[in-house]
CSV table of C-alpha atoms in Angstrom, one decimal:
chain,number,residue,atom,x,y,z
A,1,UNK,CA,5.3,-18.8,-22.2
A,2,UNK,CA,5.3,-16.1,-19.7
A,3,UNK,CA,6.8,-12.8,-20.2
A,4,UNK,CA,10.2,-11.9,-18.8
A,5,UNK,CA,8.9,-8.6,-17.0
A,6,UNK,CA,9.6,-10.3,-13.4
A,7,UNK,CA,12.7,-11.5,-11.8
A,8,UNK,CA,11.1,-14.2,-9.6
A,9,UNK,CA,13.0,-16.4,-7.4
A,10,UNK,CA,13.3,-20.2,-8.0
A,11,UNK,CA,9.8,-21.3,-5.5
A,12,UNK,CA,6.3,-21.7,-6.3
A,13,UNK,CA,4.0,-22.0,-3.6
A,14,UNK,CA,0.7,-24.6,-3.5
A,15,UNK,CA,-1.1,-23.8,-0.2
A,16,UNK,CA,-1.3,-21.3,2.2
A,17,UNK,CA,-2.5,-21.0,6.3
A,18,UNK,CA,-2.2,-17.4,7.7
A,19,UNK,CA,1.5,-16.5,8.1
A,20,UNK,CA,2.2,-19.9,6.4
A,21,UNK,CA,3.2,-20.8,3.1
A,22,UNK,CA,3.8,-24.5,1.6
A,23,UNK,CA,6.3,-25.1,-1.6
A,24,UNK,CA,5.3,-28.0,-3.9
A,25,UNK,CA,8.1,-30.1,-2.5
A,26,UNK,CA,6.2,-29.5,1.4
A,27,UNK,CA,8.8,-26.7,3.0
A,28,UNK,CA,6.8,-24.7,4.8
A,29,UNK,CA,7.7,-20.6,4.6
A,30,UNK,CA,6.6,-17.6,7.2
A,31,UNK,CA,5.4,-15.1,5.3
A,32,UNK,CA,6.5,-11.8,6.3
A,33,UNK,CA,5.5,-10.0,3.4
A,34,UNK,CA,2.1,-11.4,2.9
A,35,UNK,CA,2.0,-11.0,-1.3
A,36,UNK,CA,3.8,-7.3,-0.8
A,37,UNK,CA,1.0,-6.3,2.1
A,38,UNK,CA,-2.0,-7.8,0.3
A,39,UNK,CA,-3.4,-10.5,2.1
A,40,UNK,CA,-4.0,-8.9,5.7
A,41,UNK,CA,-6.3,-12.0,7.1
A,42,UNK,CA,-3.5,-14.3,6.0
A,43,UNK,CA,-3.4,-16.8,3.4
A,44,UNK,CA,-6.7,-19.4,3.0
A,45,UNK,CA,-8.6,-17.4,5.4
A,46,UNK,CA,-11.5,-19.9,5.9
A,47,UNK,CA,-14.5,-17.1,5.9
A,48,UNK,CA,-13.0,-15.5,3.0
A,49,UNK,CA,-13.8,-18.5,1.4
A,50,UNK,CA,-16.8,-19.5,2.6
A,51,UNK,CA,-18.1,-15.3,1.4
A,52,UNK,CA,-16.2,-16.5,-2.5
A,53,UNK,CA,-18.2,-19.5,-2.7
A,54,UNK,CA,-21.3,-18.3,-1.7
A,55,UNK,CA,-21.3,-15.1,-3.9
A,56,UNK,CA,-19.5,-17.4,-7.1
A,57,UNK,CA,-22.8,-19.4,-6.7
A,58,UNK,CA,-25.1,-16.2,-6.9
A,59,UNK,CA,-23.9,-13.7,-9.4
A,60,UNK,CA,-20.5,-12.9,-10.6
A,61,UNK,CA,-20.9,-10.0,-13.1
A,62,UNK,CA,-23.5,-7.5,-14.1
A,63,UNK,CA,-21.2,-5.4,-15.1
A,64,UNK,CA,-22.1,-1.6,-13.7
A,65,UNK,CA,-24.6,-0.5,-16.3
A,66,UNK,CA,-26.7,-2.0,-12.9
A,67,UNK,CA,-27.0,-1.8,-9.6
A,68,UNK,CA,-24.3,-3.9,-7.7
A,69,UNK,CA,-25.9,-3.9,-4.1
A,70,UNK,CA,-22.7,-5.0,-2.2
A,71,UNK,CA,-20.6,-2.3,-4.4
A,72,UNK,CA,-23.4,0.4,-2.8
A,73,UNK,CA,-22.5,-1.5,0.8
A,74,UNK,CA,-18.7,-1.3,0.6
A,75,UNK,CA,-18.9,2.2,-0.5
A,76,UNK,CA,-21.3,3.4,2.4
A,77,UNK,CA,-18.8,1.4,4.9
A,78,UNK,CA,-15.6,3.1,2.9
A,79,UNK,CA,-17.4,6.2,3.0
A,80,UNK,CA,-18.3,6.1,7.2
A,81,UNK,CA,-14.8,4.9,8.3
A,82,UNK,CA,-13.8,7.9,7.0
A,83,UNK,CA,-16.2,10.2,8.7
A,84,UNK,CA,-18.8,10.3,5.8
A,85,UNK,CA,-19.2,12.6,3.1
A,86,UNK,CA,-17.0,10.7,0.5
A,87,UNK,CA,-17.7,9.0,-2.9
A,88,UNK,CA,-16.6,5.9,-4.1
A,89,UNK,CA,-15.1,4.2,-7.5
A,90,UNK,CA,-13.9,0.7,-7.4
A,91,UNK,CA,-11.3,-0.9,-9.6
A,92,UNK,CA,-9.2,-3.9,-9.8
A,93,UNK,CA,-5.4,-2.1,-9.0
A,94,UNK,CA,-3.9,0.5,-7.0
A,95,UNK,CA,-2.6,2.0,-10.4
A,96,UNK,CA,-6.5,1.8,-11.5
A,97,UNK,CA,-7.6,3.8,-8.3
A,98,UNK,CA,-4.1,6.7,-8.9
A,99,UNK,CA,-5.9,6.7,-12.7
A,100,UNK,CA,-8.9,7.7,-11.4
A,101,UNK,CA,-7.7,10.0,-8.8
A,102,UNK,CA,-5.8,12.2,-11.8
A,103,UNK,CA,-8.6,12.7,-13.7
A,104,UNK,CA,-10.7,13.8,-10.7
A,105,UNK,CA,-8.1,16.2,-10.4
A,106,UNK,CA,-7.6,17.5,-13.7
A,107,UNK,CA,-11.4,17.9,-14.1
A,108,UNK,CA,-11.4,20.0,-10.7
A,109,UNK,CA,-8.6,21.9,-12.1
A,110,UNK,CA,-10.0,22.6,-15.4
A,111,UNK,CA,-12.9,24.0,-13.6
A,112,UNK,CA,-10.9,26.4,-11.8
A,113,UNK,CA,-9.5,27.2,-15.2
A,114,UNK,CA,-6.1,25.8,-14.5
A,115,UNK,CA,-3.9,23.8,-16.6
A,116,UNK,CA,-4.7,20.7,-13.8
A,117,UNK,CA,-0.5,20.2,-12.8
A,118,UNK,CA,-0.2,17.5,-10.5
A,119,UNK,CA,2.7,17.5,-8.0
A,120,UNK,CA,4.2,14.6,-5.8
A,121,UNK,CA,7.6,13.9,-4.7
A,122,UNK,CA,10.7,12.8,-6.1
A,123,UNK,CA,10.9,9.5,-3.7
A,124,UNK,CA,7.7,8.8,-4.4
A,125,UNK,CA,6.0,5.2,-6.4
A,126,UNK,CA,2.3,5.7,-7.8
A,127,UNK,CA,2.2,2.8,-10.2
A,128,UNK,CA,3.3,1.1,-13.1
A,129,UNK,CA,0.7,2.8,-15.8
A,130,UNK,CA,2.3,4.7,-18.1
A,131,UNK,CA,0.8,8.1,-16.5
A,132,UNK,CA,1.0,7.1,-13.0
A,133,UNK,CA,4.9,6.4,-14.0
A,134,UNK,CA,4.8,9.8,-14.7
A,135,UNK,CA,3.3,10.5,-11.6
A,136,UNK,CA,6.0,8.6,-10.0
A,137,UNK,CA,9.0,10.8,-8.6
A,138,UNK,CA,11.7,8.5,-8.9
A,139,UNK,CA,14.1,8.3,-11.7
A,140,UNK,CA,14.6,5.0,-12.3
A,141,UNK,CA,11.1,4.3,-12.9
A,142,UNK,CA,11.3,6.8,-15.7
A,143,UNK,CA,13.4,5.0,-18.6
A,144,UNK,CA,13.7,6.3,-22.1
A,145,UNK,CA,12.3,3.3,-24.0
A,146,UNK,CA,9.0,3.4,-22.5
A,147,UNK,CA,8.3,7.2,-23.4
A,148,UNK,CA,7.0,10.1,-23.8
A,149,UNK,CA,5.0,10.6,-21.0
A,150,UNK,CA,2.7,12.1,-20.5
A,151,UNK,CA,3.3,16.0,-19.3
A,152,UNK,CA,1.2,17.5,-16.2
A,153,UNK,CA,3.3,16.2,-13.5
A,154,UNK,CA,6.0,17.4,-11.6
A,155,UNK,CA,7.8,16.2,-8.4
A,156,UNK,CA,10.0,18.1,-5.2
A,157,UNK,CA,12.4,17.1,-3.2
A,158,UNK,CA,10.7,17.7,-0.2
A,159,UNK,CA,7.2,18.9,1.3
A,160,UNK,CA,8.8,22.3,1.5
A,161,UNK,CA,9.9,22.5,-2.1
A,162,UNK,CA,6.4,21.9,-3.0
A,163,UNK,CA,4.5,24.6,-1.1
A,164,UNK,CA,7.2,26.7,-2.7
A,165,UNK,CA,6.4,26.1,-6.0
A,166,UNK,CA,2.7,25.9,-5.6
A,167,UNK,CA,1.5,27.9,-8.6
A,168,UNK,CA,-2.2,28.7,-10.7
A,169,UNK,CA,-2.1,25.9,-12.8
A,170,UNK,CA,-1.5,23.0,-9.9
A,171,UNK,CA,-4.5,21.0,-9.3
A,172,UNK,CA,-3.6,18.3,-7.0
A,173,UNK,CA,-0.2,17.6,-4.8
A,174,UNK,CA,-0.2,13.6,-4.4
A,175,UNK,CA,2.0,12.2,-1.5
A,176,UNK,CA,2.8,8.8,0.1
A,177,UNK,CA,2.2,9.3,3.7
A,178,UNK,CA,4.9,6.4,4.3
A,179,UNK,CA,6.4,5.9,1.2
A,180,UNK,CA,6.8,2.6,0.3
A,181,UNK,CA,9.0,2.0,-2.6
A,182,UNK,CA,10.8,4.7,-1.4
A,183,UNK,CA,12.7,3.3,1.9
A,184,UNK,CA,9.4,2.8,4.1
A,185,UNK,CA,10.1,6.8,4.7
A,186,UNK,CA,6.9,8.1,6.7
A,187,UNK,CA,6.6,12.0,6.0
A,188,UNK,CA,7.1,14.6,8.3
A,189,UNK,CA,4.1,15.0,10.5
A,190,UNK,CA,3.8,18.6,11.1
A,191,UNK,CA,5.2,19.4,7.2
A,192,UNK,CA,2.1,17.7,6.1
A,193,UNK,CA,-0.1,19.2,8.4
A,194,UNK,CA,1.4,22.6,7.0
A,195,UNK,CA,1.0,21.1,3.3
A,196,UNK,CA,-3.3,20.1,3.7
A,197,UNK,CA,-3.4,23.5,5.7
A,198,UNK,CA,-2.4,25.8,2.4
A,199,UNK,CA,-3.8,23.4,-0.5
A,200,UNK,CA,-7.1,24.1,1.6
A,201,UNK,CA,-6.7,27.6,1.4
A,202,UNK,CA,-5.4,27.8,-2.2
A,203,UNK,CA,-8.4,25.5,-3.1
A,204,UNK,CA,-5.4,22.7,-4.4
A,205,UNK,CA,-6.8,19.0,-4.1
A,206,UNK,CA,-4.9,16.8,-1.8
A,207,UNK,CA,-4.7,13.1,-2.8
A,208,UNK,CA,-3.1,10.9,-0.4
A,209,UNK,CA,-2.1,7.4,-1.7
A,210,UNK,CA,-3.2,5.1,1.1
A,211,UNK,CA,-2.6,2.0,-1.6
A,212,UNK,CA,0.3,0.4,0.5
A,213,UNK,CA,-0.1,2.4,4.0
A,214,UNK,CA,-4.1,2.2,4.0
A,215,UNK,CA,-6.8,-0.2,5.3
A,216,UNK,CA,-5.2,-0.5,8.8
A,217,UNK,CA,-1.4,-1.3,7.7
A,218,UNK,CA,-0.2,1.1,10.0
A,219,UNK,CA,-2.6,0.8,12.7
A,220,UNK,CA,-5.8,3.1,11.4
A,221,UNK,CA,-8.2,2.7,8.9
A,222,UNK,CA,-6.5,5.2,6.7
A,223,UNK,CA,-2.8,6.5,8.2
A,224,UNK,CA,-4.2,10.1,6.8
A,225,UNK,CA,-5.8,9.7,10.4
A,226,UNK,CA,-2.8,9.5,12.2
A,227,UNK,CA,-1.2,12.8,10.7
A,228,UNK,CA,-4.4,14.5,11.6
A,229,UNK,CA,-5.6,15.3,8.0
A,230,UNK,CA,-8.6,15.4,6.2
A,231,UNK,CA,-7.8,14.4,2.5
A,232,UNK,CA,-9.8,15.4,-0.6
A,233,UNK,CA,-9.2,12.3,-2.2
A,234,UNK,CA,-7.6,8.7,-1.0
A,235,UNK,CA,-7.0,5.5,-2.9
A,236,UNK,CA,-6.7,2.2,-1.9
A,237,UNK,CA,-5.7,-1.2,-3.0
A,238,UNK,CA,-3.9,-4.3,-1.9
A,239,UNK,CA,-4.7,-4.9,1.8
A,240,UNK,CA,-9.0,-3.9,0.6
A,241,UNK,CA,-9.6,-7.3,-0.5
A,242,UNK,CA,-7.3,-9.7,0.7
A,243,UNK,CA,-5.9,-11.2,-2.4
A,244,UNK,CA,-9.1,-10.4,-4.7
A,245,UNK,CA,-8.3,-7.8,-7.2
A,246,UNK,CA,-10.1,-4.4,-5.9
A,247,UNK,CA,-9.0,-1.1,-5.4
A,248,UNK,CA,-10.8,2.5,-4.7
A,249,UNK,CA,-10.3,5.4,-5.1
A,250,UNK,CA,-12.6,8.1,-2.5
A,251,UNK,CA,-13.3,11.9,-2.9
A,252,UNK,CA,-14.6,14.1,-0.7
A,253,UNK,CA,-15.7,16.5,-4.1
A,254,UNK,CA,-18.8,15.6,-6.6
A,255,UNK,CA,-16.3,16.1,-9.5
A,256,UNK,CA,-17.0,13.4,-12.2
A,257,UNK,CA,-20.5,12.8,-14.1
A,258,UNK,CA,-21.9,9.8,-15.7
A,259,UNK,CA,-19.7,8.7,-18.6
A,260,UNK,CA,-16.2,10.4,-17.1
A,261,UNK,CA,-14.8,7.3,-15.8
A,262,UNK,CA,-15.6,3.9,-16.0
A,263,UNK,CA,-14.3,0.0,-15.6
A,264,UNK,CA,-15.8,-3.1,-17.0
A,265,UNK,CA,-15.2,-4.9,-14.4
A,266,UNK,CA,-14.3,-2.7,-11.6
A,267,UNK,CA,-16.8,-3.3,-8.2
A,268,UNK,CA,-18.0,-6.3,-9.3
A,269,UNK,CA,-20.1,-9.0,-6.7
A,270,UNK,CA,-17.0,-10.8,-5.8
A,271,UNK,CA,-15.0,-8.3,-4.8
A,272,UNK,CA,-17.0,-5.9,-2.9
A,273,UNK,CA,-18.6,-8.7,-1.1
A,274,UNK,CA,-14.8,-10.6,0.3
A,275,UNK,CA,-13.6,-6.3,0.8
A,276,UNK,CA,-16.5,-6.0,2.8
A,277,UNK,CA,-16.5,-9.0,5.3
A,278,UNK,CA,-12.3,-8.2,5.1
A,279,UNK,CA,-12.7,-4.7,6.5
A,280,UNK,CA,-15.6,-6.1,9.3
A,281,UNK,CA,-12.8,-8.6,10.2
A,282,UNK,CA,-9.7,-6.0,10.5
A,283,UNK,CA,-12.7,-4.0,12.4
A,284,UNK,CA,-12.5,-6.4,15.3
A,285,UNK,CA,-9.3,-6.9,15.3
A,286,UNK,CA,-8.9,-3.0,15.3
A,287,UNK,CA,-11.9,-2.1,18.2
A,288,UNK,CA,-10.6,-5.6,20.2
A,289,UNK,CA,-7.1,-4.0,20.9
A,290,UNK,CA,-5.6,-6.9,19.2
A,291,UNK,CA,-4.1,-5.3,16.1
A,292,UNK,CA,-2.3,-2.6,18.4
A,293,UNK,CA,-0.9,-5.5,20.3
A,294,UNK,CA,0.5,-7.2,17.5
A,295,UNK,CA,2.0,-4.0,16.1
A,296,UNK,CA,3.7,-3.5,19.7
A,297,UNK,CA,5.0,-6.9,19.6
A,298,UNK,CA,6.6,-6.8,16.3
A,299,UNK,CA,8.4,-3.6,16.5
A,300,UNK,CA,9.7,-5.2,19.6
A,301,UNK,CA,11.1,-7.7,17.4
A,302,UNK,CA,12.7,-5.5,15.0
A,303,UNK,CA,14.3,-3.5,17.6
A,304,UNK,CA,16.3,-6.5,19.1
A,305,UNK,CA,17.0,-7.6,15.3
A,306,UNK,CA,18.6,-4.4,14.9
A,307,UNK,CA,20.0,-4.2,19.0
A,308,UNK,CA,21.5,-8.2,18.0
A,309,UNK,CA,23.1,-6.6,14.8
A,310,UNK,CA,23.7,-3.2,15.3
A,311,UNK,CA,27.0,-3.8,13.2
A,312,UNK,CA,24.7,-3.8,9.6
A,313,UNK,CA,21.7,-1.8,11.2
A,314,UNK,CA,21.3,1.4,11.1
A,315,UNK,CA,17.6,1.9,12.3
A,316,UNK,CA,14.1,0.7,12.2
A,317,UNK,CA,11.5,2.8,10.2
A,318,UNK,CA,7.5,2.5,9.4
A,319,UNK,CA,4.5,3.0,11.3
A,320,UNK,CA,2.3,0.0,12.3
A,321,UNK,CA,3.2,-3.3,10.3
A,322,UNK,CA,4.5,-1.2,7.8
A,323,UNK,CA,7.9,-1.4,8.9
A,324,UNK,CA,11.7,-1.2,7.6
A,325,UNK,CA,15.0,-2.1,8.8
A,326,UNK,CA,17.6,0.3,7.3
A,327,UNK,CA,21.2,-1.1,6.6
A,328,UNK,CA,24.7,0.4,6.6
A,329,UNK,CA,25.9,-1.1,3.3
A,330,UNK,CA,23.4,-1.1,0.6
A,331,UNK,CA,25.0,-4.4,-0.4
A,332,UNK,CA,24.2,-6.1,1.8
A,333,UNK,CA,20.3,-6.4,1.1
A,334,UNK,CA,19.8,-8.7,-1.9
A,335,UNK,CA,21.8,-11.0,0.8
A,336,UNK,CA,19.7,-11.3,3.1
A,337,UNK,CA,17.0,-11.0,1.0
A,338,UNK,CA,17.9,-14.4,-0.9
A,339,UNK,CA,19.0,-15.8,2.2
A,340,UNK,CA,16.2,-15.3,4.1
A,341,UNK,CA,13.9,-17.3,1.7
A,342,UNK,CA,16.9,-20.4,2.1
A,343,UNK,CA,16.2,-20.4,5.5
A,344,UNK,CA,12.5,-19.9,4.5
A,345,UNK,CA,11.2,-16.5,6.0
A,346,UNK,CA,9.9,-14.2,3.3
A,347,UNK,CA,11.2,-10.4,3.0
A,348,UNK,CA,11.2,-7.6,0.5
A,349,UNK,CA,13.2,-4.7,-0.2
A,350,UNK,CA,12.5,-1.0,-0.2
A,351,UNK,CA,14.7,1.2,-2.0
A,352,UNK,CA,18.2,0.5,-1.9
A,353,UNK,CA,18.8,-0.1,1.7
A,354,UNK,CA,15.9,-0.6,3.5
A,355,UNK,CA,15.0,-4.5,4.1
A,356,UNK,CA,11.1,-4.3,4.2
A,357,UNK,CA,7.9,-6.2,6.3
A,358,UNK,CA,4.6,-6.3,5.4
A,359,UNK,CA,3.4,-8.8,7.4
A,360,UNK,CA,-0.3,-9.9,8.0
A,361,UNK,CA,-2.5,-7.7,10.3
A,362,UNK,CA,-3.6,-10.9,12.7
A,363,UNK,CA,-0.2,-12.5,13.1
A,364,UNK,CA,0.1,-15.1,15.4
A,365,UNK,CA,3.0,-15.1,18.4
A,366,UNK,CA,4.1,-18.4,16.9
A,367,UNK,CA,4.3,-17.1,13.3
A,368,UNK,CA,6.2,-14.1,14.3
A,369,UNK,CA,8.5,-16.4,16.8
A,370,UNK,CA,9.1,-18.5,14.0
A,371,UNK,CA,9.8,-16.1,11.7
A,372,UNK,CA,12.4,-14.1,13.2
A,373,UNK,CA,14.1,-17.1,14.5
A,374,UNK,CA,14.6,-18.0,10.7
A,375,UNK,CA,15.6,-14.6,9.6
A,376,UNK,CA,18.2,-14.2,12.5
A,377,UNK,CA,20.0,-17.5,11.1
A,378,UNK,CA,19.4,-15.6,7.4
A,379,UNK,CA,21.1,-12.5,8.7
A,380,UNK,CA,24.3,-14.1,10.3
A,381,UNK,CA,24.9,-16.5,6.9
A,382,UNK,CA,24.2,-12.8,4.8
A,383,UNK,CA,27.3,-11.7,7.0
A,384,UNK,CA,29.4,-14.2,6.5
């Protein structure tokens, strides 16, 4: 028996092709949400497969008291798409790679003989650990029966508040560059810019969490490249490995030494291998111009969503195919939500108001055609 920590919905799915999910009665689903923004090639992606096999029937585990050559490959690749110069630790979850970014940053602080605070915001999601909950901003994710938590973290209301209260003991500031558990809520451009400008010159770590918005989600490799910024240290996770369990966490800083940080199983063969042929695939659909037609072509799509009903609408939000639809009543979302899978589209929800696509990166005319067709018919029975 499973434990009741999810609230799934009343579907199992057997098979997957791209956008395309099958139930085990034969309904076929579009999958706008692509297992919350993991699988960017799609579901079943033939050379994914064919890079599984081969490697499950050459070496699976070593564990990393070895070398791991495609671990050493990924990283270099990691390491040049983001202009060189960075180090590399793989683990299995975007929590895993927030872990390691905190003690990279309470070791930097210590060494600066600070107390190693670490400051996000108060909208912001950094995992489900029990110090990356503390980590987390929001108050709901914060309940009484699963402290104390851990202290050295504290969280603004805005990028403003935390430049303000900037002090000798912070170590790190950790921020969302779209947040996505917070509304799809891309930060201020220029505020950030402001933010990496004065943590450089105060010597202050800055950690970007690229876990939901990296690996080409919103267009770039990392969206730290779109806002112009040079991070100290980025993690990653879900889109890295396509449904494989990898995550990473980069640093620009030679902070840790052998025996700081570890993981049994973290950067195994399997992984690094399907993370790297994923990242040569989202490559070329990157340098081929295809990806940046896609994204155009889908926010197209959500703007006449919203245009069609600007009565429950409010506005589209998101960079790339990291996108959100914001609504005027809050109560309306778990509507179409639930009726959206009926009419077999799959959606999420961001926040309390924000209906949510994460969609896969090489989406097909006819998959997005479909899709929206089905959530249109969602959308009018929601407002009913």
């Amino acid at each position: 028996m499973l434990m009741n920590n999810y609230s799934r919905a009343d579907v199992g799915f057997v098979r997957g092709d791209g956008a395309i999910l099958w139930d085990d009665s034969g309904k076929d689903y579009i999958d706008f949400a692509s297992g919350i923004g993991v699988c960017a090639l799609g579901h079943s992606h033939k050379g994914v497969a064919k890079v599984i096999a081969k490697q499950a029937k050459t070496l699976l585990h070593t564990s990393n008291l070895y070398n791991i050559a495609p671990q050493a490959k990924l990283a270099n690749k990691i390491s040049n798409l983001l202009g060189g110069g960075y180090e590399l630790f793989f683990a299995n979850s975007g929590a895993e790679a927030n872990e390691c970014a905190i003690k990279l940053a309470r070791k930097f602080g210590f060494s600066k003989g600070r107390k190693s605070e670490i400051i996000s915001l108060k909208n912001s999601f950094h995992g489900r650990t029990i110090a990356t909950l503390a980590m987390t901003g929001q108050d709901k994710f914060h309940p009484d029966e699963f402290g104390a938590y851990p202290d050295g973290f504290k969280f603004y209301d805005s990028i403003d508040d935390i430049i303000a209260n900037l002090n000798e003991n912070t170590a790190a500031v950790i921020i969302e560059l779209v947040q996505g558990e917070g509304g799809i809520n891309p930060l201020d451009k220029d505020k950030v810019q402001n933010l990496a400008k004065i943590l450089n010159q105060k010597d202050i770590l800055l950690i970007t969490d690229e876990v939901q918005c990296g690996v080409y989600r919103t267009g770039e490799f990392v969206t730290s490249k779109l806002y112009d910024i040079t991070p100290d240290i980025i993690t990653f996770a879900k889109g890295l490995g396509n449904g494989v369990p990898i995550s990473a966490c980069a640093t620009r800083k030679s902070i840790f030494s052998p025996g700081d940080h570890g993981s049994t199983f973290g950067g195994g063969f399997l992984v690094t291998a399907v993370s790297e042929y994923v990242l040569d695939k989202l490559d070329e659909l990157k340098n081929s111009g295809k990806l940046d037609k896609i994204i155009a072509k889908f926010e197209n799509k959500i703007d006449k969503l919203i245009e069609e009903n600007s009565d429950i609408f409010l506005k589209r939000v998101g960079i790339g195919l990291m996108q959100g639809v914001v609504l005027k009543d809050p109560n309306l979302l778990s509507q179409i939500v639930s009726k959206a899978l009926e009419n077999r589209v799959l959606v999420l929800r961001s926040g309390d108001r924000t209906l949510r696509f994460l969609p896969p990166l090489n989406l097909s005319k006819k998959e997005m055609k479909e899709g929206f067709i089905r959530l249109n018919l969602a959308i009018n029975k929601a407002k009913k």
